[in-house]
Amino acid sequence: MNRALAIEFSRITEAAALAGFTWLGRGDKNAADDAAVKAMRFMLNQIDMDGEIVIGEGEIDHAPMLYIGEKLGTGKGEPIAIAVDPIDGTRMTAMGQANAISVLAAGGKDTFLRAPDMYMEKLVVGPELKGMIDLNLEIEQNCRRVASRLGKSISQLTVMVLAKPRHDEVIKRIQQLGARVICIPDGDVAGSVLCCLPDGEVDMLYGIGGAPEGVVTAAAVRALGGDMQARLLPRNLVKGDTPENIAIAEQEIQRCQQSGAAVNEVLKLEDLAKDDNLVFVATGITNGDLLKGIHRKGNLATTETLLIRGKSRTIRRIQSMHYLDRKDEEIYQLLSE
């Protein structure tokens, strides 16, 4: 994927972030997500490419979405597979909290795992820990292996975990081991990238979240030379054996079989992002550890975007100033309705 096309994708997440930002702190996460989805779809369709959404956000929580199999772009360029989450952190956007981002990964036609929007267990570490993690092992064993490779005591280890009720026991076990746990309400994509950046302060991320975020994360982890393992989990294993959850789980398993994705099996990084012909891009919506959020004063809005190319392993931070004239205002208003 060439540099010019990679830059084009940075414009996509900028537009989605700006559209979602109009709903900052208004308490309506679906409205924020819908605005970002519409902005992202509008912008993607301007690019000369034969694009396809191979995994997208929305189905798992009945939110607005770019749907799996959706064709995007003018159809004139090269085939591009897209994994996307218009807002990773819709609740944080709705509540005005930190670490909300708009995020997208793009690659060759067969670069990414194709799977439905379902739950995924994830374990992520940085480049110096490649080959040291194993989801088949207990979390305590992974912590010890990581600490040993880093030359740290367990008490110096920092593990990031999604603050969900399903993780209460895991959090307790890590803390009882003696490691430091940083709990985040959402936003495991940003947390995973922090594990892999040279100046990141997180040693490992663990959590059960969405599969779209997992595939997007894999693109960033691969581009940065880190390591990741994951496991697709049917809904009933995560949310309980209610009739509704079992029915949804059966549909998820059937769809995984159709796409060739393994369920309840450990997937390596190479299964999630199969080659380096990829780009990862994220734009901050609210301030966070990874990216600055949008700042707006009058018609001037500033954004910060992280752009990572897989082949060159180039990391760019792009700070942009957007002068929103009346035409732009009307477009974003329409996208937000």
Coordinates of C-alpha atoms in Angstrom, one line a residue:
M1 CA 0.0 0.0 0.0
N2 CA 1.6 3.3 -1.1
R3 CA 2.2 6.3 1.1
A4 CA -0.4 8.5 -0.6
L5 CA -3.2 6.0 0.1
A6 CA -2.1 5.7 3.7
I7 CA -2.4 9.5 4.1
E8 CA -5.8 9.3 2.6
F9 CA -6.9 7.0 5.4
S10 CA -5.8 9.6 8.0
R11 CA -8.4 11.9 6.5
I12 CA -11.0 9.2 7.1
T13 CA -10.5 9.0 10.9
E14 CA -10.2 12.7 11.2
A15 CA -13.6 13.2 9.6
A16 CA -15.1 10.5 11.8
A17 CA -13.6 11.9 14.9
L18 CA -14.8 15.4 14.1
A19 CA -18.3 14.1 13.4
G20 CA -18.4 12.1 16.7
F21 CA -17.0 15.0 18.6
T22 CA -20.2 17.0 18.0
W23 CA -21.9 14.5 20.4
L24 CA -19.2 14.9 23.1
G25 CA -20.7 14.8 26.6
R26 CA -24.3 14.6 25.3
G27 CA -25.0 11.2 26.8
D28 CA -26.0 9.5 23.6
K29 CA -23.4 7.0 22.5
N30 CA -25.4 5.6 19.5
A31 CA -25.8 9.1 18.1
A32 CA -22.1 9.7 18.4
D33 CA -21.3 6.4 16.7
D34 CA -23.9 7.0 14.0
A35 CA -22.3 10.4 13.2
A36 CA -18.9 8.9 13.0
V37 CA -20.1 6.0 10.8
K38 CA -21.8 8.3 8.3
A39 CA -18.7 10.5 8.1
M40 CA -16.4 7.5 7.6
R41 CA -18.6 6.0 4.9
F42 CA -18.9 9.4 3.1
M43 CA -15.1 9.9 3.1
L44 CA -14.2 6.3 2.2
N45 CA -16.4 6.4 -0.8
Q46 CA -14.3 9.3 -2.2
I47 CA -11.1 7.2 -2.4
D48 CA -10.0 5.5 -5.6
M49 CA -10.0 1.9 -4.3
D50 CA -12.0 -1.3 -4.4
G51 CA -12.7 -1.4 -0.7
E52 CA -14.5 -3.9 1.4
I53 CA -15.3 -4.0 5.1
V54 CA -14.0 -7.4 6.4
I55 CA -14.8 -6.8 10.0
G56 CA -16.7 -3.9 11.5
E57 CA -18.3 -2.6 14.7
G58 CA -22.0 -2.5 15.4
E59 CA -23.6 -5.9 15.3
I60 CA -22.6 -7.0 18.8
D61 CA -24.4 -4.1 20.6
H62 CA -27.0 -3.2 17.9
A63 CA -25.1 0.1 17.2
P64 CA -24.8 1.9 13.9
M65 CA -22.1 0.3 11.8
L66 CA -20.2 -0.1 8.6
Y67 CA -21.4 -3.6 7.9
I68 CA -19.3 -6.6 7.0
G69 CA -19.1 -7.1 3.2
E70 CA -19.9 -3.4 2.5
K71 CA -18.2 -2.2 -0.6
L72 CA -16.6 1.3 -0.4
G73 CA -14.6 3.6 -2.7
T74 CA -14.9 4.4 -6.3
G75 CA -14.0 0.9 -7.4
K76 CA -11.2 2.2 -9.6
G77 CA -8.2 1.4 -7.5
E78 CA -6.6 -1.6 -5.9
P79 CA -8.5 -4.1 -3.7
I80 CA -8.4 -3.0 -0.1
A81 CA -9.6 -4.9 3.0
I82 CA -10.8 -2.6 5.8
A83 CA -11.2 -3.3 9.5
V84 CA -12.8 -0.5 11.3
D85 CA -14.2 1.0 14.5
P86 CA -15.5 4.5 13.8
I87 CA -15.4 5.2 17.6
D88 CA -13.5 3.0 20.0
G89 CA -15.0 4.4 23.2
T90 CA -18.5 5.5 22.3
R91 CA -19.4 5.6 26.0
M92 CA -16.4 7.8 26.8
T93 CA -17.4 10.1 24.0
A94 CA -21.0 10.3 25.2
M95 CA -19.8 11.0 28.8
G96 CA -16.9 13.3 27.9
Q97 CA -14.3 10.9 29.3
A98 CA -10.7 10.2 28.1
N99 CA -9.2 7.9 25.5
A100 CA -12.0 7.9 22.8
I101 CA -10.5 7.5 19.3
S102 CA -11.6 6.9 15.7
V103 CA -9.7 4.0 14.3
L104 CA -9.2 2.1 11.0
A105 CA -6.8 -0.5 9.6
A106 CA -6.5 -1.2 5.9
G107 CA -4.5 -3.8 4.0
G108 CA -4.5 -6.1 1.0
K109 CA -7.5 -8.2 0.0
D110 CA -6.5 -11.2 2.2
T111 CA -4.5 -9.4 4.9
F112 CA -7.0 -9.6 7.8
L113 CA -9.0 -12.2 9.6
R114 CA -12.6 -12.3 8.5
A115 CA -14.9 -12.8 11.4
P116 CA -18.3 -11.6 12.6
D117 CA -18.6 -8.8 15.2
M118 CA -18.4 -11.0 18.3
Y119 CA -16.3 -11.2 21.5
M120 CA -12.5 -11.8 21.4
E121 CA -10.1 -12.5 24.1
K122 CA -6.8 -10.6 23.6
L123 CA -3.3 -10.7 25.0
V124 CA -0.9 -8.0 23.7
V125 CA 2.8 -7.2 24.4
G126 CA 5.5 -5.1 22.8
P127 CA 8.4 -6.0 20.4
E128 CA 10.9 -7.1 23.1
L129 CA 8.4 -9.7 24.3
K130 CA 7.7 -11.4 21.0
G131 CA 7.2 -15.1 21.5
M132 CA 6.7 -14.8 25.3
I133 CA 2.9 -14.9 25.6
D134 CA 0.5 -17.9 25.4
L135 CA -3.2 -17.6 25.9
N136 CA -3.3 -21.3 26.8
L137 CA -1.4 -20.5 30.0
E138 CA -2.9 -18.9 33.1
I139 CA -2.6 -15.1 33.4
E140 CA -0.1 -15.5 36.3
Q141 CA 2.2 -17.5 34.1
N142 CA 2.1 -14.9 31.3
C143 CA 2.9 -12.2 33.9
R144 CA 5.9 -14.1 35.2
R145 CA 7.2 -14.8 31.7
V146 CA 6.9 -11.2 30.7
A147 CA 8.5 -9.9 33.8
S148 CA 11.4 -12.3 33.5
R149 CA 12.1 -11.3 29.9
L150 CA 12.0 -7.6 30.8
G151 CA 14.3 -8.2 33.8
K152 CA 11.6 -6.8 36.1
S153 CA 10.3 -8.0 39.4
I154 CA 6.5 -8.8 39.4
S155 CA 5.9 -5.6 41.4
Q156 CA 7.4 -3.5 38.6
L157 CA 5.1 -5.1 36.0
T158 CA 2.2 -3.0 34.6
V159 CA -0.8 -4.8 33.0
M160 CA -3.7 -3.0 31.4
V161 CA -7.2 -4.6 31.7
L162 CA -10.6 -3.6 30.6
A163 CA -12.7 -2.7 33.6
K164 CA -15.6 -5.0 33.0
P165 CA -17.4 -7.3 35.5
R166 CA -16.2 -10.3 33.5
H167 CA -12.6 -9.3 34.4
D168 CA -13.0 -8.8 38.1
E169 CA -11.5 -12.1 39.0
V170 CA -8.6 -11.7 36.5
I171 CA -7.8 -8.3 37.9
K172 CA -7.8 -9.6 41.4
R173 CA -5.5 -12.5 40.5
I174 CA -3.0 -10.1 38.8
Q175 CA -3.0 -7.8 41.8
Q176 CA -2.6 -10.7 44.2
L177 CA 0.4 -11.8 42.2
G178 CA 1.9 -8.4 43.0
A179 CA 1.7 -6.6 39.6
R180 CA 0.2 -3.2 38.9
V181 CA -3.1 -3.2 37.1
I182 CA -4.4 -0.2 35.1
C183 CA -8.1 -0.6 34.5
I184 CA -9.7 1.2 31.6
P185 CA -13.5 1.4 31.0
D186 CA -13.1 0.9 27.2
G187 CA -10.5 1.6 24.5
D188 CA -8.4 -1.5 24.3
V189 CA -7.1 -0.5 20.9
A190 CA -5.3 2.5 22.4
G191 CA -4.1 0.4 25.3
S192 CA -2.7 -2.2 23.0
V193 CA -0.8 0.4 20.9
L194 CA 0.7 1.8 24.1
C195 CA 2.2 -1.7 24.8
C196 CA 4.1 -1.5 21.5
L197 CA 5.3 2.1 21.3
P198 CA 8.9 2.7 22.2
D199 CA 7.9 5.2 24.9
G200 CA 4.9 3.2 26.2
E201 CA 4.6 2.5 29.9
V202 CA 2.3 -0.6 29.6
D203 CA 4.0 -4.0 29.6
M204 CA 0.9 -6.1 28.7
L205 CA -2.8 -5.8 27.9
Y206 CA -5.4 -8.4 28.6
G207 CA -9.1 -8.4 28.0
I208 CA -12.2 -9.8 26.4
G209 CA -13.6 -7.2 24.0
G210 CA -14.8 -6.8 20.5
A211 CA -13.4 -8.7 17.5
P212 CA -13.3 -5.6 15.2
E213 CA -11.1 -3.8 17.8
G214 CA -9.0 -7.0 18.0
V215 CA -8.3 -7.1 14.3
V216 CA -7.6 -3.4 14.1
T217 CA -5.2 -3.8 17.1
A218 CA -3.4 -6.7 15.3
A219 CA -2.6 -4.3 12.4
A220 CA -1.0 -1.9 14.8
V221 CA 0.8 -4.6 16.7
R222 CA 2.2 -6.2 13.6
A223 CA 3.3 -2.8 12.2
L224 CA 5.1 -2.0 15.4
G225 CA 6.8 -5.4 15.8
G226 CA 4.9 -6.5 18.9
D227 CA 3.1 -9.7 19.6
M228 CA -0.6 -10.7 20.2
Q229 CA -2.7 -13.7 20.7
A230 CA -6.5 -13.8 20.5
R231 CA -9.4 -16.2 20.8
L232 CA -12.9 -15.7 19.3
L233 CA -15.5 -16.4 22.0
P234 CA -19.2 -17.1 21.4
R235 CA -21.5 -14.8 23.3
N236 CA -22.8 -17.3 25.8
L237 CA -19.3 -18.0 27.1
V238 CA -18.9 -14.3 27.9
K239 CA -22.4 -13.2 28.9
G240 CA -23.9 -16.4 30.2
D241 CA -26.1 -19.3 29.0
T242 CA -29.4 -17.4 28.5
P243 CA -31.6 -18.6 25.6
E244 CA -30.9 -15.3 23.8
N245 CA -27.2 -15.6 24.3
I246 CA -27.1 -19.2 23.2
A247 CA -29.1 -18.4 20.0
I248 CA -26.7 -15.5 19.2
A249 CA -23.7 -17.8 19.9
E250 CA -25.0 -20.4 17.5
Q251 CA -25.3 -17.7 14.8
E252 CA -21.7 -16.5 15.5
I253 CA -20.3 -20.0 15.3
Q254 CA -22.1 -20.6 12.0
R255 CA -20.8 -17.4 10.5
C256 CA -17.2 -18.2 11.7
Q257 CA -17.5 -21.5 9.9
Q258 CA -18.6 -19.8 6.7
S259 CA -15.6 -17.4 6.9
G260 CA -13.1 -20.0 8.0
A261 CA -12.4 -18.4 11.4
A262 CA -11.7 -20.7 14.3
V263 CA -13.8 -20.4 17.4
N264 CA -12.4 -21.1 20.9
E265 CA -8.9 -21.6 19.5
V266 CA -5.8 -19.5 20.1
L267 CA -5.1 -17.3 17.1
K268 CA -1.6 -15.9 16.6
L269 CA -0.8 -12.5 15.3
E270 CA -0.1 -14.0 11.9
D271 CA -3.7 -15.3 11.8
L272 CA -5.1 -11.9 12.6
A273 CA -2.9 -9.7 10.3
K274 CA -1.3 -12.0 7.7
D275 CA 1.2 -9.6 6.1
D276 CA 2.9 -6.2 6.4
N277 CA 0.9 -4.6 3.5
L278 CA -1.2 -2.6 5.9
V279 CA -1.7 0.7 7.5
F280 CA -3.1 1.6 11.0
V281 CA -4.6 5.0 11.6
A282 CA -6.3 6.5 14.7
T283 CA -7.5 10.1 15.5
G284 CA -8.1 11.2 19.1
I285 CA -11.6 12.4 20.0
T286 CA -11.0 13.0 23.7
N287 CA -7.6 13.4 25.4
G288 CA -5.9 10.2 26.2
D289 CA -2.6 8.5 26.9
L290 CA -2.1 7.7 23.2
L291 CA -3.5 10.8 21.4
K292 CA -4.7 14.3 22.2
G293 CA -8.4 14.9 21.7
I294 CA -10.1 17.4 19.5
H295 CA -9.8 21.0 20.5
R296 CA -12.2 23.4 19.0
K297 CA -12.4 27.2 19.2
G298 CA -14.9 28.8 16.9
N299 CA -14.5 27.5 13.4
L300 CA -11.0 26.1 14.1
A301 CA -10.6 22.5 15.2
T302 CA -7.3 20.7 15.8
T303 CA -6.8 17.0 15.6
E304 CA -4.0 14.6 16.3
T305 CA -3.7 11.4 14.3
L306 CA -1.4 8.4 14.6
L307 CA -0.4 6.8 11.3
I308 CA 1.6 3.6 11.2
R309 CA 2.6 1.8 7.9
G310 CA 3.4 -1.8 8.1
K311 CA 6.0 -2.2 5.4
S312 CA 8.2 0.7 6.5
R313 CA 7.3 0.6 10.2
T314 CA 7.0 4.4 10.0
I315 CA 5.2 6.0 12.8
R316 CA 3.8 9.5 12.1
R317 CA 1.9 11.8 14.4
I318 CA -0.1 14.2 12.3
Q319 CA -1.4 17.4 13.9
S320 CA -4.0 19.1 11.7
M321 CA -5.9 22.3 11.9
H322 CA -9.3 22.3 10.3
Y323 CA -10.9 25.6 9.3
L324 CA -14.6 24.6 9.2
D325 CA -16.4 27.0 6.9
R326 CA -20.1 27.0 6.5
K327 CA -20.1 24.2 3.9
D328 CA -18.1 21.9 6.2
E329 CA -20.4 22.8 9.1
E330 CA -23.4 21.8 7.1
I331 CA -21.8 18.5 6.1
Y332 CA -20.9 17.6 9.6
Q333 CA -24.3 18.7 10.9
L334 CA -26.0 16.4 8.4
L335 CA -23.7 13.6 9.3
S336 CA -24.6 14.1 12.9
E337 CA -28.3 14.0 12.5

